[in-house]
Amino acid sequence: MDINIVLFAPEIPQNTGAIGRLCVNLDARLHLIEPLGFQLDATHLRRAGLDYWQHLDLRVHPHWEAFLAAESPERLHVASTKGTRPYYEAEYRLGDYLVFGRETSGLPDSFYERYRNEMTIIPMPGRHARSLNLANAVGIVLYEAYRQIVTRVDHR
């Protein structure tokens, strides 16, 4: 599936490893925007990714502007707890880039104005939590994108 997951400055290697495993299972490309909170050869990263890591289509970018220059993404979907549109109301297509912020602080403030129209949210009606685990959030949105893309392809 030609879809891209973009992690902005991820901090926890186990999350990135689990997300890498998701990407391998759905043939999605993983983009990591530096700085990373871990080394790419971290044991925890490899353990979470199991033996899938060697099959991962991984690209590392030194910063956001370098990512934009290298990839020239046509369509971004930026997931954030500050979004207003539920993720399942977005229309996902092949080639899209699904963007997620860092575990502790989310995305840079500049993103909230710059990508206001691309922002989505995973509804969380619980009263005692601020956000989901990053790997869970990526899984939720990535599988919705997959569902939409496969459904659209199957009905052509």
Tab-separated table of C-alpha atoms in Angstrom:
chain	number	residue	atom	x	y	z
A	1	MET	CA	0.000	0.000	0.000
A	2	ASP	CA	1.527	3.315	-1.011
A	3	ILE	CA	0.982	5.282	2.198
A	4	ASN	CA	3.408	7.035	4.498
A	5	ILE	CA	3.651	7.330	8.270
A	6	VAL	CA	5.587	10.361	9.502
A	7	LEU	CA	6.779	10.548	13.112
A	8	PHE	CA	7.918	13.992	14.184
A	9	ALA	CA	10.818	13.639	16.652
A	10	PRO	CA	9.712	10.358	18.268
A	11	GLU	CA	11.133	9.737	21.727
A	12	ILE	CA	10.304	6.161	22.719
A	13	PRO	CA	12.020	3.386	20.767
A	14	GLN	CA	9.395	0.757	21.616
A	15	ASN	CA	6.683	2.892	20.011
A	16	THR	CA	8.738	3.442	16.876
A	17	GLY	CA	9.538	-0.275	16.712
A	18	ALA	CA	5.863	-1.208	16.979
A	19	ILE	CA	4.959	1.396	14.343
A	20	GLY	CA	7.680	0.025	12.066
A	21	ARG	CA	6.096	-3.410	12.429
A	22	LEU	CA	2.690	-1.956	11.478
A	23	CYS	CA	4.267	-0.350	8.428
A	24	VAL	CA	5.831	-3.615	7.288
A	25	ASN	CA	2.500	-5.405	7.664
A	26	LEU	CA	0.711	-2.840	5.495
A	27	ASP	CA	3.583	-2.021	3.102
A	28	ALA	CA	3.641	1.551	4.376
A	29	ARG	CA	6.768	3.694	4.393
A	30	LEU	CA	7.993	5.120	7.710
A	31	HIS	CA	9.533	8.592	7.869
A	32	LEU	CA	11.323	9.721	11.014
A	33	ILE	CA	11.955	13.414	11.527
A	34	GLU	CA	14.991	14.146	13.700
A	35	PRO	CA	15.898	14.645	16.431
A	36	LEU	CA	15.115	11.143	17.631
A	37	GLY	CA	15.013	10.311	21.321
A	38	PHE	CA	16.983	7.103	20.690
A	39	GLN	CA	19.530	5.517	18.383
A	40	LEU	CA	18.176	3.576	15.417
A	41	ASP	CA	20.180	0.564	16.524
A	42	ALA	CA	18.563	0.590	20.001
A	43	THR	CA	17.777	-2.853	21.374
A	44	HIS	CA	14.267	-1.776	22.427
A	45	LEU	CA	13.513	-0.565	18.914
A	46	ARG	CA	14.588	-3.830	17.332
A	47	ARG	CA	12.789	-5.920	19.949
A	48	ALA	CA	9.485	-4.083	19.378
A	49	GLY	CA	9.898	-4.429	15.612
A	50	LEU	CA	10.881	-8.089	15.941
A	51	ASP	CA	12.343	-9.562	12.775
A	52	TYR	CA	10.223	-7.207	10.665
A	53	TRP	CA	12.627	-4.271	10.973
A	54	GLN	CA	14.873	-5.508	8.142
A	55	HIS	CA	11.891	-5.281	5.772
A	56	LEU	CA	10.899	-1.744	6.757
A	57	ASP	CA	10.964	1.002	4.134
A	58	LEU	CA	12.508	3.657	6.385
A	59	ARG	CA	13.548	7.211	5.612
A	60	VAL	CA	15.138	9.535	8.147
A	61	HIS	CA	15.016	13.296	7.651
A	62	PRO	CA	17.154	15.799	9.612
A	63	HIS	CA	14.225	18.221	10.103
A	64	TRP	CA	10.706	19.003	8.867
A	65	GLU	CA	11.734	21.282	6.016
A	66	ALA	CA	14.164	18.645	4.722
A	67	PHE	CA	11.313	16.117	4.785
A	68	LEU	CA	9.105	18.485	2.767
A	69	ALA	CA	11.887	19.121	0.251
A	70	ALA	CA	12.715	15.426	-0.172
A	71	GLU	CA	9.161	14.090	-0.316
A	72	SER	CA	7.047	16.960	-1.709
A	73	PRO	CA	3.936	15.473	-0.096
A	74	GLU	CA	0.729	16.292	-1.936
A	75	ARG	CA	-1.577	15.360	0.922
A	76	LEU	CA	-0.901	15.423	4.645
A	77	HIS	CA	-3.171	14.200	7.437
A	78	VAL	CA	-1.903	15.592	10.710
A	79	ALA	CA	-3.183	13.738	13.787
A	80	SER	CA	-3.345	15.787	16.958
A	81	THR	CA	-5.272	16.045	20.200
A	82	LYS	CA	-5.807	19.667	19.111
A	83	GLY	CA	-7.543	18.666	15.868
A	84	THR	CA	-11.274	19.133	15.430
A	85	ARG	CA	-12.237	16.747	12.620
A	86	PRO	CA	-12.433	13.043	13.571
A	87	TYR	CA	-9.837	10.949	11.718
A	88	TYR	CA	-12.539	8.734	10.192
A	89	GLU	CA	-14.090	11.730	8.387
A	90	ALA	CA	-10.887	12.327	6.430
A	91	GLU	CA	-10.588	10.814	2.975
A	92	TYR	CA	-7.386	8.795	2.659
A	93	ARG	CA	-5.764	7.989	-0.664
A	94	LEU	CA	-2.712	6.154	-1.888
A	95	GLY	CA	0.352	8.332	-1.513
A	96	ASP	CA	-0.938	10.218	1.550
A	97	TYR	CA	1.284	11.101	4.503
A	98	LEU	CA	-0.079	10.514	8.016
A	99	VAL	CA	1.776	12.763	10.465
A	100	PHE	CA	2.078	12.208	14.224
A	101	GLY	CA	3.842	14.267	16.891
A	102	ARG	CA	6.237	13.272	19.632
A	103	GLU	CA	4.981	11.345	22.620
A	104	THR	CA	5.440	14.000	25.309
A	105	SER	CA	4.792	17.289	23.540
A	106	GLY	CA	3.042	16.571	20.251
A	107	LEU	CA	3.819	18.794	17.303
A	108	PRO	CA	5.536	22.193	17.175
A	109	ASP	CA	3.199	25.144	17.747
A	110	SER	CA	3.714	26.317	14.161
A	111	PHE	CA	1.946	23.187	12.856
A	112	TYR	CA	-1.387	24.152	14.395
A	113	GLU	CA	-1.763	27.181	12.146
A	114	ARG	CA	0.177	25.907	9.134
A	115	TYR	CA	-1.742	22.594	8.913
A	116	ARG	CA	-5.047	23.665	10.474
A	117	ASN	CA	-7.058	22.258	7.529
A	118	GLU	CA	-5.207	18.928	7.579
A	119	MET	CA	-5.657	18.291	11.333
A	120	THR	CA	-7.620	15.307	12.560
A	121	ILE	CA	-8.302	13.940	16.019
A	122	ILE	CA	-8.973	10.505	17.451
A	123	PRO	CA	-12.005	11.053	19.699
A	124	MET	CA	-11.297	10.179	23.328
A	125	PRO	CA	-14.445	10.483	25.442
A	126	GLY	CA	-12.664	9.307	28.603
A	127	ARG	CA	-12.256	12.022	31.210
A	128	HIS	CA	-8.924	11.067	32.728
A	129	ALA	CA	-6.473	10.766	29.822
A	130	ARG	CA	-4.900	13.358	27.530
A	131	SER	CA	-3.899	11.124	24.670
A	132	LEU	CA	-3.354	7.612	23.371
A	133	ASN	CA	-0.058	5.794	23.115
A	134	LEU	CA	1.615	6.840	19.858
A	135	ALA	CA	1.757	3.314	18.434
A	136	ASN	CA	-1.954	2.818	19.178
A	137	ALA	CA	-2.840	6.136	17.551
A	138	VAL	CA	-0.855	5.291	14.418
A	139	GLY	CA	-2.511	1.868	14.267
A	140	ILE	CA	-6.001	3.356	14.496
A	141	VAL	CA	-5.458	5.927	11.748
A	142	LEU	CA	-3.368	3.685	9.491
A	143	TYR	CA	-5.973	0.919	9.509
A	144	GLU	CA	-8.745	3.425	8.751
A	145	ALA	CA	-6.699	4.631	5.780
A	146	TYR	CA	-6.184	1.013	4.720
A	147	ARG	CA	-9.910	0.249	5.072
A	148	GLN	CA	-10.876	3.233	2.939
A	149	ILE	CA	-8.284	2.568	0.251
A	150	VAL	CA	-9.056	-1.152	-0.016
A	151	THR	CA	-12.819	-0.511	-0.060
A	152	ARG	CA	-12.418	2.085	-2.802
A	153	VAL	CA	-10.186	-0.219	-4.898
A	154	ASP	CA	-12.512	-3.215	-4.430
A	155	HIS	CA	-15.541	-1.239	-5.641
A	156	ARG	CA	-14.082	0.176	-8.846
